[in-house]
Tab-separated table of C-alpha atoms and ligand atoms in Angstrom:
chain	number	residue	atom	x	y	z
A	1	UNK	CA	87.090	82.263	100.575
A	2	UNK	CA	87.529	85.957	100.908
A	3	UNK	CA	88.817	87.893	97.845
A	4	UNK	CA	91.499	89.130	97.514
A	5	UNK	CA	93.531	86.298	99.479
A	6	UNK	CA	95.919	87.699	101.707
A	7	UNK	CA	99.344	86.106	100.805
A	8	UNK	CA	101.489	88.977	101.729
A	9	UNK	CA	101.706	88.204	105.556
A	10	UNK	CA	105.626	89.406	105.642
A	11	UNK	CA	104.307	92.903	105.124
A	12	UNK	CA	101.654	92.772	108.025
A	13	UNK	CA	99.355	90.466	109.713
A	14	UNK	CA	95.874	90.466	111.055
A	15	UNK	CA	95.493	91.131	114.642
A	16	UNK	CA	94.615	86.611	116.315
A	17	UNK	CA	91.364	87.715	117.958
A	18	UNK	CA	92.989	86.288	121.110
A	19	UNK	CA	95.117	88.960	121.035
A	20	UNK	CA	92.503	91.826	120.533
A	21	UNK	CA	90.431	90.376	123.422
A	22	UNK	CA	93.478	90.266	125.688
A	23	UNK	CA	94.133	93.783	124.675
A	24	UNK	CA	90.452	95.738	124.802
A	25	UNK	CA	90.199	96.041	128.855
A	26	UNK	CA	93.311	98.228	128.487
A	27	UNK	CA	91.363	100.685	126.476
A	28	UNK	CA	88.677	101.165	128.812
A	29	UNK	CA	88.793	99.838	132.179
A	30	UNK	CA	92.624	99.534	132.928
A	31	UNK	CA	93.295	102.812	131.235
A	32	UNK	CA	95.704	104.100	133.994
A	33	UNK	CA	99.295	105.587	133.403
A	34	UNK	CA	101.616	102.636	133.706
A	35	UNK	CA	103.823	105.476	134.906
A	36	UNK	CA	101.579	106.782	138.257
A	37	UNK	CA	103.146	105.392	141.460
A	38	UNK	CA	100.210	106.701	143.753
A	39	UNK	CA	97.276	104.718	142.576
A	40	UNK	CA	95.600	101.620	141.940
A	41	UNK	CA	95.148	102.485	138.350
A	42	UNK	CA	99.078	103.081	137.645
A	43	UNK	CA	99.791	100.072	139.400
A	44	UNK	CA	97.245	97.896	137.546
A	45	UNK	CA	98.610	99.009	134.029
A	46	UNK	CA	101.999	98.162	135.574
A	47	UNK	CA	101.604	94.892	136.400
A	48	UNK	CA	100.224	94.058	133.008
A	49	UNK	CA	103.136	95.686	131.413
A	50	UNK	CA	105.712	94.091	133.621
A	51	UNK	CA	103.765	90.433	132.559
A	52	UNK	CA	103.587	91.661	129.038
A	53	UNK	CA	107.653	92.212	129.158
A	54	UNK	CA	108.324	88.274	130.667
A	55	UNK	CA	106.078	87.112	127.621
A	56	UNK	CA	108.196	88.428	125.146
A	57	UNK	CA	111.547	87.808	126.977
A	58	UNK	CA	110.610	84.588	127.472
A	59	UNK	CA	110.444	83.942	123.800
A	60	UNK	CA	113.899	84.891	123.555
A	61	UNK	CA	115.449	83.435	125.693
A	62	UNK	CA	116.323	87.277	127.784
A	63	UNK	CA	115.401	88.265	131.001
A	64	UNK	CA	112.822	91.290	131.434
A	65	UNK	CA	114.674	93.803	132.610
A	66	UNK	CA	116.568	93.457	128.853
A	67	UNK	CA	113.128	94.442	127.072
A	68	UNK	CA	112.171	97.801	126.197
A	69	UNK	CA	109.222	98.650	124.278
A	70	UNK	CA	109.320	100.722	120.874
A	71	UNK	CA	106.982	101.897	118.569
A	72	UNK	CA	107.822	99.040	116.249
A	73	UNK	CA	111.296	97.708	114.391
A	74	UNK	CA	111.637	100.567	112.454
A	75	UNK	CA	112.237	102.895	115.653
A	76	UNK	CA	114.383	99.797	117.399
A	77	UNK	CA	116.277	99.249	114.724
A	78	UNK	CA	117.038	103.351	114.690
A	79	UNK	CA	117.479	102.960	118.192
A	80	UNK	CA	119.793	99.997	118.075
A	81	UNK	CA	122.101	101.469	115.482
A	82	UNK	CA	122.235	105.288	115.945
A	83	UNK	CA	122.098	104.566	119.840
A	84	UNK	CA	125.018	102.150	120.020
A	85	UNK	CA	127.015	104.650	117.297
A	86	UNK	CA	126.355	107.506	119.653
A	87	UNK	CA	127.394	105.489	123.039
A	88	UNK	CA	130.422	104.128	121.528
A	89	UNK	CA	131.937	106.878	119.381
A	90	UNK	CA	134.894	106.717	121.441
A	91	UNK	CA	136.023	103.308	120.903
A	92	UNK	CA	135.757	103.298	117.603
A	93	UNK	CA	133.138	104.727	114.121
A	94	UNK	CA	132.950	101.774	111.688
A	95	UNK	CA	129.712	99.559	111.533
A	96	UNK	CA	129.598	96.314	109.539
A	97	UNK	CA	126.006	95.200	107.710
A	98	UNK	CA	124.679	93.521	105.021
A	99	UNK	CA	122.963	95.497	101.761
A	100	UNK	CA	119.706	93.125	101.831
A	101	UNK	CA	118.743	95.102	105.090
A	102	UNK	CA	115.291	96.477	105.816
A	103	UNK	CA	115.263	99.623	104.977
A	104	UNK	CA	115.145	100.928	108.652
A	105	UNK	CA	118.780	99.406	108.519
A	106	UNK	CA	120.010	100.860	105.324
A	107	UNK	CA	118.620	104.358	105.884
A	108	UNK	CA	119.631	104.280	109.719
A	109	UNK	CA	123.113	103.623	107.922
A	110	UNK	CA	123.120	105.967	105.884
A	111	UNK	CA	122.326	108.844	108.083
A	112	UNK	CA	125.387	107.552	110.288
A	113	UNK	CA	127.532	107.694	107.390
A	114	UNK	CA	126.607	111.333	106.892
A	115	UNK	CA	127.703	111.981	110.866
A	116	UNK	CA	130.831	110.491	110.140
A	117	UNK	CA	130.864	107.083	110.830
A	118	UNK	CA	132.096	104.280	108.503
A	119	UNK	CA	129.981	101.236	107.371
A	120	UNK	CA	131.016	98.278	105.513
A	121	UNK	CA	128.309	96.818	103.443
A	122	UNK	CA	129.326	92.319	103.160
A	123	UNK	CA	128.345	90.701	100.201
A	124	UNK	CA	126.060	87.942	100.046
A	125	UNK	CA	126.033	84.786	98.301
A	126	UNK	CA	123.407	84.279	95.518
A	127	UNK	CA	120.775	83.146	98.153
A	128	UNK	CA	121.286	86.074	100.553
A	129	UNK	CA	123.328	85.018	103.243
A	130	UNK	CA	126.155	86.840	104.775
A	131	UNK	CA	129.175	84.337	105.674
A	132	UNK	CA	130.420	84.674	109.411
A	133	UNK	CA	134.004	84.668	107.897
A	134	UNK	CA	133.389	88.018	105.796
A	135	UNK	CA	132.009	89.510	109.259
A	136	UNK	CA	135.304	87.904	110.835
A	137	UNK	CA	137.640	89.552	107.991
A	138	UNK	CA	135.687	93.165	108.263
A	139	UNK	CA	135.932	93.778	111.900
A	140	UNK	CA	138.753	96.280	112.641
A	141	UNK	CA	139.695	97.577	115.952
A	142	UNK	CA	137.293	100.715	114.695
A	143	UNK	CA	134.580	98.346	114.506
A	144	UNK	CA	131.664	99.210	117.410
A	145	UNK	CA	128.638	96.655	115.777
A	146	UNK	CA	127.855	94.015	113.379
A	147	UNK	CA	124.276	94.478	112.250
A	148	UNK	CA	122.772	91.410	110.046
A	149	UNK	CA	118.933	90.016	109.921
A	150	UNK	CA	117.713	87.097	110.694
A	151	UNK	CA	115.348	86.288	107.951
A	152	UNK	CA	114.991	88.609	104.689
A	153	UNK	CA	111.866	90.185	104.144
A	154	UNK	CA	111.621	89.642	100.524
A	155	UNK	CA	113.296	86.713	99.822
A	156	UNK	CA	112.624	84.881	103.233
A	157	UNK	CA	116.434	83.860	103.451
A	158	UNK	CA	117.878	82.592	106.594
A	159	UNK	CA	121.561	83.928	107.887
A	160	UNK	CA	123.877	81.712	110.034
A	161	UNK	CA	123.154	83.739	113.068
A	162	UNK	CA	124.471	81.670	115.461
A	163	UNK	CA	128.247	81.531	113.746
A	164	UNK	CA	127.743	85.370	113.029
A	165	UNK	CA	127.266	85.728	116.973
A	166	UNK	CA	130.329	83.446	117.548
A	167	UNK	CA	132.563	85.605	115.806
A	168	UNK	CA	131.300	88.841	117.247
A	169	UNK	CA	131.583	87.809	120.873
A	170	UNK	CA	135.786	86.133	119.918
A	171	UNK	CA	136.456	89.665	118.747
A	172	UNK	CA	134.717	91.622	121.508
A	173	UNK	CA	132.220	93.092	118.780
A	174	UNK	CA	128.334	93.743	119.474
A	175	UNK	CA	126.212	92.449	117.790
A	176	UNK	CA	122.317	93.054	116.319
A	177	UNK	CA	120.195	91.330	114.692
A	178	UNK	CA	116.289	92.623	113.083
A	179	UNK	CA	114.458	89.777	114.020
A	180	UNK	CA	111.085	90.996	112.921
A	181	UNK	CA	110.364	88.057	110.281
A	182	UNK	CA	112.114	85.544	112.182
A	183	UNK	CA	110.398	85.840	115.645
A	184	UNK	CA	107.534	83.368	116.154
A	185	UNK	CA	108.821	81.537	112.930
A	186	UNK	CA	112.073	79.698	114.015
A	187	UNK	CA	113.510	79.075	117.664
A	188	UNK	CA	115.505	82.722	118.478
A	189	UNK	CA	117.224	82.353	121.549
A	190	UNK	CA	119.923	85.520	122.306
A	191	UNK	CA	122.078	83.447	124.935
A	192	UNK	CA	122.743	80.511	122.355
A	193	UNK	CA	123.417	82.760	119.599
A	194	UNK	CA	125.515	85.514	121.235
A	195	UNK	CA	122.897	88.219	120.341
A	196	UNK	CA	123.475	91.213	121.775
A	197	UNK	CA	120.522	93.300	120.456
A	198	UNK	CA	117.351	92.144	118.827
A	199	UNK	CA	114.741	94.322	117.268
A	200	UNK	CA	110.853	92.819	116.717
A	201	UNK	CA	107.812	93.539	116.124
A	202	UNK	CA	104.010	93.140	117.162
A	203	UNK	CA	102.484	93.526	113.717
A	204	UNK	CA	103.903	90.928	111.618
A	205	UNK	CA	103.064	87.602	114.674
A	206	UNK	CA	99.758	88.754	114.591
A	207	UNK	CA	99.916	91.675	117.282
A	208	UNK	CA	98.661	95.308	116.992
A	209	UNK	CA	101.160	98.150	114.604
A	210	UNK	CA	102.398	100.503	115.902
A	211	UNK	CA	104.455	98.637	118.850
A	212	UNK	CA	107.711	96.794	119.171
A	213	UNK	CA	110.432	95.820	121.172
A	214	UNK	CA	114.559	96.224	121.326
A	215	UNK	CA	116.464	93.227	123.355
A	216	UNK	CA	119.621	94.801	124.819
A	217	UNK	CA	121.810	92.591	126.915
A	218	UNK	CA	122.623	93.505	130.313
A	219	UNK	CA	125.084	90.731	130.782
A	220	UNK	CA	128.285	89.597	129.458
A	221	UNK	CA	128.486	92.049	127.975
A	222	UNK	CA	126.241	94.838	129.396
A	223	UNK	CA	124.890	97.291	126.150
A	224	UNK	CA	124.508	100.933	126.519
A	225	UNK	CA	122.871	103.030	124.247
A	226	UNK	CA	122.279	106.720	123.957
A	227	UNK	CA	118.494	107.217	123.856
A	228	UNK	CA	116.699	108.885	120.982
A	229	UNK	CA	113.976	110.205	122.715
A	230	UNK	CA	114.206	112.352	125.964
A	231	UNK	CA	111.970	112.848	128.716
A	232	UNK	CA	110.583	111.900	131.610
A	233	UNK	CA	112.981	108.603	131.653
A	234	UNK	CA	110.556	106.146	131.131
A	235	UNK	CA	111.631	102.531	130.205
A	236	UNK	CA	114.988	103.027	132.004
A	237	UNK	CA	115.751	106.074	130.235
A	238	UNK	CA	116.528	104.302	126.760
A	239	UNK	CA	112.814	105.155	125.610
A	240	UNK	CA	110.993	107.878	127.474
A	241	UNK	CA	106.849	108.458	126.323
A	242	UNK	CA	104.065	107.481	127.942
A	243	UNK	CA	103.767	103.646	127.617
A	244	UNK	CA	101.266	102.717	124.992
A	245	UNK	CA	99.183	99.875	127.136
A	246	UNK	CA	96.961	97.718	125.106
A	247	UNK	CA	99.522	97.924	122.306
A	248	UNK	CA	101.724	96.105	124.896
A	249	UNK	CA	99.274	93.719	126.105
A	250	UNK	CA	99.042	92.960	122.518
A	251	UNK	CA	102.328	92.575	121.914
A	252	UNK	CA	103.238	90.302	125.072
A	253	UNK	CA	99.738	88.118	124.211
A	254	UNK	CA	101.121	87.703	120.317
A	255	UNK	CA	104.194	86.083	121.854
A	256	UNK	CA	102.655	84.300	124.417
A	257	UNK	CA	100.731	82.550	121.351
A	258	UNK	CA	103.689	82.638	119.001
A	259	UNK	CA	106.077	80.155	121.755
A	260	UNK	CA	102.602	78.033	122.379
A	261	UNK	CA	101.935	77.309	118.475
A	262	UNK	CA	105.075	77.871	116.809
A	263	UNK	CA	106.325	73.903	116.203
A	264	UNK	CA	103.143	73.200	114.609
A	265	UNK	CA	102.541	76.526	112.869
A	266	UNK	CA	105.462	76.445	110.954
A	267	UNK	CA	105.253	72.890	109.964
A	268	UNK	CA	101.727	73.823	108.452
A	269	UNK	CA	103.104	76.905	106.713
A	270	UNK	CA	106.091	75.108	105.072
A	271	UNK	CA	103.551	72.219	104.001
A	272	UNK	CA	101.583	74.820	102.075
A	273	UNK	CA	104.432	76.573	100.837
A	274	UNK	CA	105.960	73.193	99.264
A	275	UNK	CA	102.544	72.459	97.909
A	276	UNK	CA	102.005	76.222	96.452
A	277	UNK	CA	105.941	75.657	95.337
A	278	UNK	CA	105.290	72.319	93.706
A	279	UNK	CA	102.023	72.948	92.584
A	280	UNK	CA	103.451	75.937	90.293
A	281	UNK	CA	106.180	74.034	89.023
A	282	UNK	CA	104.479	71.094	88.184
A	283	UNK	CA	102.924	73.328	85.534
A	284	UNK	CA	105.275	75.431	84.624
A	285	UNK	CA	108.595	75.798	83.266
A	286	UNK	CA	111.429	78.312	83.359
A	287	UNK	CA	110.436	79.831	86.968
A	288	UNK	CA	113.382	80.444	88.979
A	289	UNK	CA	113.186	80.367	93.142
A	290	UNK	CA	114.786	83.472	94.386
A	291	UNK	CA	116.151	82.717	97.852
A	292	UNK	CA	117.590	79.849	99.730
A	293	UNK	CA	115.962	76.381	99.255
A	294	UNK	CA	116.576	75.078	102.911
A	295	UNK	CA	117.416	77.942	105.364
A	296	UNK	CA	114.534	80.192	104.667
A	297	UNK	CA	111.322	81.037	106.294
A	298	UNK	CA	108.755	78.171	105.966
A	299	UNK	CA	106.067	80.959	105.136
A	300	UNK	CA	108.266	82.461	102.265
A	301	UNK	CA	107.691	82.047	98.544
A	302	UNK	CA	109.601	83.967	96.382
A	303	UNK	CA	109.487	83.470	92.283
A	304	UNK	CA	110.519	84.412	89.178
A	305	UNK	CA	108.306	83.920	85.889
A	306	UNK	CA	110.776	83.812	82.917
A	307	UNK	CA	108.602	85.443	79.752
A	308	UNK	CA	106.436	87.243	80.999
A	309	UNK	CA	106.047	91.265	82.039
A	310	UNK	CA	105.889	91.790	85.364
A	311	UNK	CA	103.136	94.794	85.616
A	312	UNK	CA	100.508	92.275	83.026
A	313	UNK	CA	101.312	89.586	85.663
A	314	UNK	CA	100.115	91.798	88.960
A	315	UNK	CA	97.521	92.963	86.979
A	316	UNK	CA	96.602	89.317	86.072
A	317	UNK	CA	96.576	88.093	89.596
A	318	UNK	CA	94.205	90.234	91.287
A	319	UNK	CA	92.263	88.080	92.939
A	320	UNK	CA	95.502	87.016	95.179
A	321	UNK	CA	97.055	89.768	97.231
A	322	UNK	CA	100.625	89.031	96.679
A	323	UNK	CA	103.866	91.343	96.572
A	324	UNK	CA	106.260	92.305	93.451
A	325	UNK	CA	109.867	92.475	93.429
A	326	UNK	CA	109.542	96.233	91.393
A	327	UNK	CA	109.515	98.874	93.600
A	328	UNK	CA	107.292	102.026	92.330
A	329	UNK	CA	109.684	105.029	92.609
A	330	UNK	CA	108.056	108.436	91.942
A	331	UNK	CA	109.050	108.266	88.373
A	332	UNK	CA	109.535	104.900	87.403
A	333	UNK	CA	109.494	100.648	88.354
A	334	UNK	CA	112.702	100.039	90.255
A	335	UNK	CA	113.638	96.299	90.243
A	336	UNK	CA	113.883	95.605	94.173
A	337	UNK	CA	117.285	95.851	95.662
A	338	UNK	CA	117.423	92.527	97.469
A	339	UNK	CA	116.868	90.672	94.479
A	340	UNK	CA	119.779	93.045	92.405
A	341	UNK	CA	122.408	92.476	95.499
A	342	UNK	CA	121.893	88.576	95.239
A	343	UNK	CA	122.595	88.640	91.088
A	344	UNK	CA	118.678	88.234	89.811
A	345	UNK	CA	118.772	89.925	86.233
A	346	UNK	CA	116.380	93.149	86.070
A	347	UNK	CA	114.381	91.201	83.649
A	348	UNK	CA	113.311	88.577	86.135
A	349	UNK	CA	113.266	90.915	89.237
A	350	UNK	CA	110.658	92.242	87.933
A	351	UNK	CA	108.545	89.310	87.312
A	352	UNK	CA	109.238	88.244	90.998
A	353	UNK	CA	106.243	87.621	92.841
A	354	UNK	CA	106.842	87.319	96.754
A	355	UNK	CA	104.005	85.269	98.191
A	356	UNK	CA	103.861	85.225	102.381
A	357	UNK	CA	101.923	82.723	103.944
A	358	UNK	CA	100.228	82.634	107.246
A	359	UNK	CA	98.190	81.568	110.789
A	360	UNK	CA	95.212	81.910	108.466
A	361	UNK	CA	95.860	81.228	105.119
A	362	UNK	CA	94.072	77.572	103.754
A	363	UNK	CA	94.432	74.888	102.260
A	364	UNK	CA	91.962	75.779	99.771
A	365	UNK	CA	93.323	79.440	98.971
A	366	UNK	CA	96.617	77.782	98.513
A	367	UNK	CA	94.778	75.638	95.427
A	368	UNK	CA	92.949	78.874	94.829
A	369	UNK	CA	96.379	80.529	93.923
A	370	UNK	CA	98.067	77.883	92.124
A	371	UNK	CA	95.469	77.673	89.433
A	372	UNK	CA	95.640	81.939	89.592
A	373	UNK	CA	99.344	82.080	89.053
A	374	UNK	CA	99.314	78.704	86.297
A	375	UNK	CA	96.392	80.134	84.523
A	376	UNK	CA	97.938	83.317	84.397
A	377	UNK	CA	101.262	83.071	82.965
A	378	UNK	CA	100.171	80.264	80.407
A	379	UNK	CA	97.751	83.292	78.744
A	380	UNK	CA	100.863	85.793	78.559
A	381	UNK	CA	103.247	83.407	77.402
A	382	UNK	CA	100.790	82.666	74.742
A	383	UNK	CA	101.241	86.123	73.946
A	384	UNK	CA	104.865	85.976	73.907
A	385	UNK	CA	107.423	85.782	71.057
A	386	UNK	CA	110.074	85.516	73.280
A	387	UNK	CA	109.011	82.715	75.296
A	388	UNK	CA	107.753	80.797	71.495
A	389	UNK	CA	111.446	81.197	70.015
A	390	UNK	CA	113.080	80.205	73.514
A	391	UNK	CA	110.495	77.178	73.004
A	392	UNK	CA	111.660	76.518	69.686
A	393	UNK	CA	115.033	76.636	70.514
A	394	UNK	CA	116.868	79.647	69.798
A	395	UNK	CA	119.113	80.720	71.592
A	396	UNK	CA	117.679	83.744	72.578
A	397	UNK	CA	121.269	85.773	73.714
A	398	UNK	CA	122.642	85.332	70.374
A	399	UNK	CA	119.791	86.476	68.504
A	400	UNK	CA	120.806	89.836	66.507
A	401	UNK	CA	117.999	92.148	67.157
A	402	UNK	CA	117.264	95.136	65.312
A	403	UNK	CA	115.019	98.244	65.635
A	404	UNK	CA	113.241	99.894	63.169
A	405	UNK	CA	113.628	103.409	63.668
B	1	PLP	C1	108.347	95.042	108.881
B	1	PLP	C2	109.807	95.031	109.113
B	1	PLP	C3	110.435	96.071	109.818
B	1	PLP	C4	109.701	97.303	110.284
B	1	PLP	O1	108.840	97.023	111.341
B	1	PLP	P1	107.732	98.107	111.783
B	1	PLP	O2	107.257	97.598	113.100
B	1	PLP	O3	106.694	98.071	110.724
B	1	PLP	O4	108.414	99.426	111.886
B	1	PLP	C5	111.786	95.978	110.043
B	1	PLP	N1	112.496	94.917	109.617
B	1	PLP	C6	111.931	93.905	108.948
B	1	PLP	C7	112.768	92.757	108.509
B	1	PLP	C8	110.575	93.929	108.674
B	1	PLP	O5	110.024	92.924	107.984
């Protein structure tokens, strides 16, 4: 085993070395401009880019010609939200999303908000999920898109995606979804769920950072989007730069892999998820599963250990490279906001440990990190009054506490 194990595979993945081999003749030998038209060399790094595009369409469900290549989600999502905002401002200036977002959502929002436009945050239920009725109810004749993920980041939660789409296209509505954890996870297909823009990424299905790709639909009905970044027109004008080759390569390869391997992939990950899940509760008490307990990733794992403080349980843990739910602010430990938004106390949020599983993670880590986490909170609820008297049976919310001053 290799210390620390890597259970934090929603934040980034390893390049599959069947990806990096597809990808190295593109730094070297096929190193041409995908843009020159006059030589062998542009039209080599073409034709690989062209084949690269089909892979990842295909996984879709979209044609090519819908695909354009990004620097990763964070710049399609951008380009997805301030793009369609900017194309559309004439029809109408209100947005609909949920507040679990990635943050390239939320802060894509927000700068919209301070050009004027309007955007109505849903609510989601206690496991995350935005109800396709809300989206129904917020859509006014202002509204221009309805912006929800696929799978949360944190807490691995699953929205209905396919009803969300339903209502969008009965009221004429576009609609985008960041697909980023979902892709290469669970079956995403745009045509059967009314997608109208998908954003995805190469680094988190094993590909190369740095790279991405936006879906926009070309048919039924046909997306426009004001582009972001200007010159030279590449990528039909939505997304002009140079494009970045082996990055691409990588990208189409890591979905070429992800639609070959998916069924049994993700039937492996949610076998070692149950078995982390079980194996921590069959030793433990009072820990709380933050997220959905059916529709959610099958790689997602995310706890909460009543009685114990969340900074002595990272520390505790080292050996297992897992993420918290407190976010370090400059000055101090923010609970996250995903957990806050779907009603986890402060308390617990931050003794939320989000554990993402993936293409490489074994059997025997999976052991390795059950006895970790077990071990670990038995010693600091040893060392905890709170979790004695709650074992004793008082009732800890009626207790009268007082401070000595
Ligand atoms: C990682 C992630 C992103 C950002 O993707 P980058 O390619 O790193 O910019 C966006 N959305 C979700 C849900 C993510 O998990």
């Amino acid at each position: 085993m290799k210390f620390p194990i890597y259970l934090d595979y929603h934040a980034t993945t390893p390049v599959d070395p069947e990806v990096l081999k597809a990808m190295m003749p593109y730094f070297t030998e096929v190193f041409g401009n995908a843009a020159s038209r006059n030589h062998e060399y542009g039209w080599t790094a073409e034709a690989a880019i062209e084949n690269a595009r089909a892979q990842v369409a295909s996984l879709i469900g979209a044609v090519d010609k819908e695909i354009i290549f990004t620097s990763g989600a964070t710049e399609s999502d951008n380009l997805a939200l301030v793009g369609v905002a900017e194309m559309y401002r004439e029809k109408g200036n209100h947005i609909i999303t949920s507040p679990i977002e990635h943050k390239a959502i939320l802060d894509a929002c927000q700068f919209l908000e301070s050009k004027g436009f309007e955007i109505t945050y849903l609510p989601v239920d206690s496991y995350g999920r935005v109800s396709p009725e809300d989206v129904r109810a917020a859509i006014t004749p202002k509204t221009i898109l309805v912006s929800v993920m696929f799978a949360n980041n944190e807490i691995g939660t699953l929205n209905p995606i396919e009803a969300i789409g339903k209502v969008c296209k009965e009221k004429g509505v576009l609609f985008h979804t960041d697909a980023v954890q979902a892709i290469g996870k669970i079956p995403v297909d745009v045509q059967k769920m009314g997608i109208d823009l998908l954003s995805l990424s190469a680094h988190k299905i094993y590909g190369p950072k740095g790279i991405g790709a936006l879906y926009i639909r070309r048919k039924n009905p046909r997306v426009r989007l004001s582009p972001m970044i200007h010159g030279g027109g590449h990528e039909r004008g939505m997304r002009s730069g140079t494009l970045n080759v082996p990055g691409i390569i990588g990208l189409g390869k890591a979905m070429e892999i992800s639609g070959r391997t998916m069924v049994e992939e993700s039937a492996r990950l949610n076998r070692l998820r149950e078995k982390l899940w079980d194996g921590i509760r069959a030793k433990l008490d009072e820990v709380y599963l933050n997220g959905h307990p059916t529709e959610r990733l099958p790689n997602n794992l995310n706890v909460s250990f009543a009685y114990v403080e969340g900074e002595s349980l990272m520390m505790g843990m080292k050996e297992l490279a897992v993420s918290s739910g407190s976010a370090c602010t400059s000055s101090s430990l923010e609970p996250s906001y995903v957990l806050k938004k779907i009603g986890v106390g402060e308390d617990l949020a931050h003794t939320s440990i989000r554990f993402g599983l993936g293409r490489f993670t074994t059997d025997e880590e999976i052991d390795y990190a059950i006895e970790k986490v077990v071990s670990t909170v038995t010693k600091l609820r040893e060392l905890s009054p709170l979790y004695e008297m709650a074992k004793e049976g008082v009732d800890l919310k009626n207790v009268q506490w007082t401070a000595n001053h």
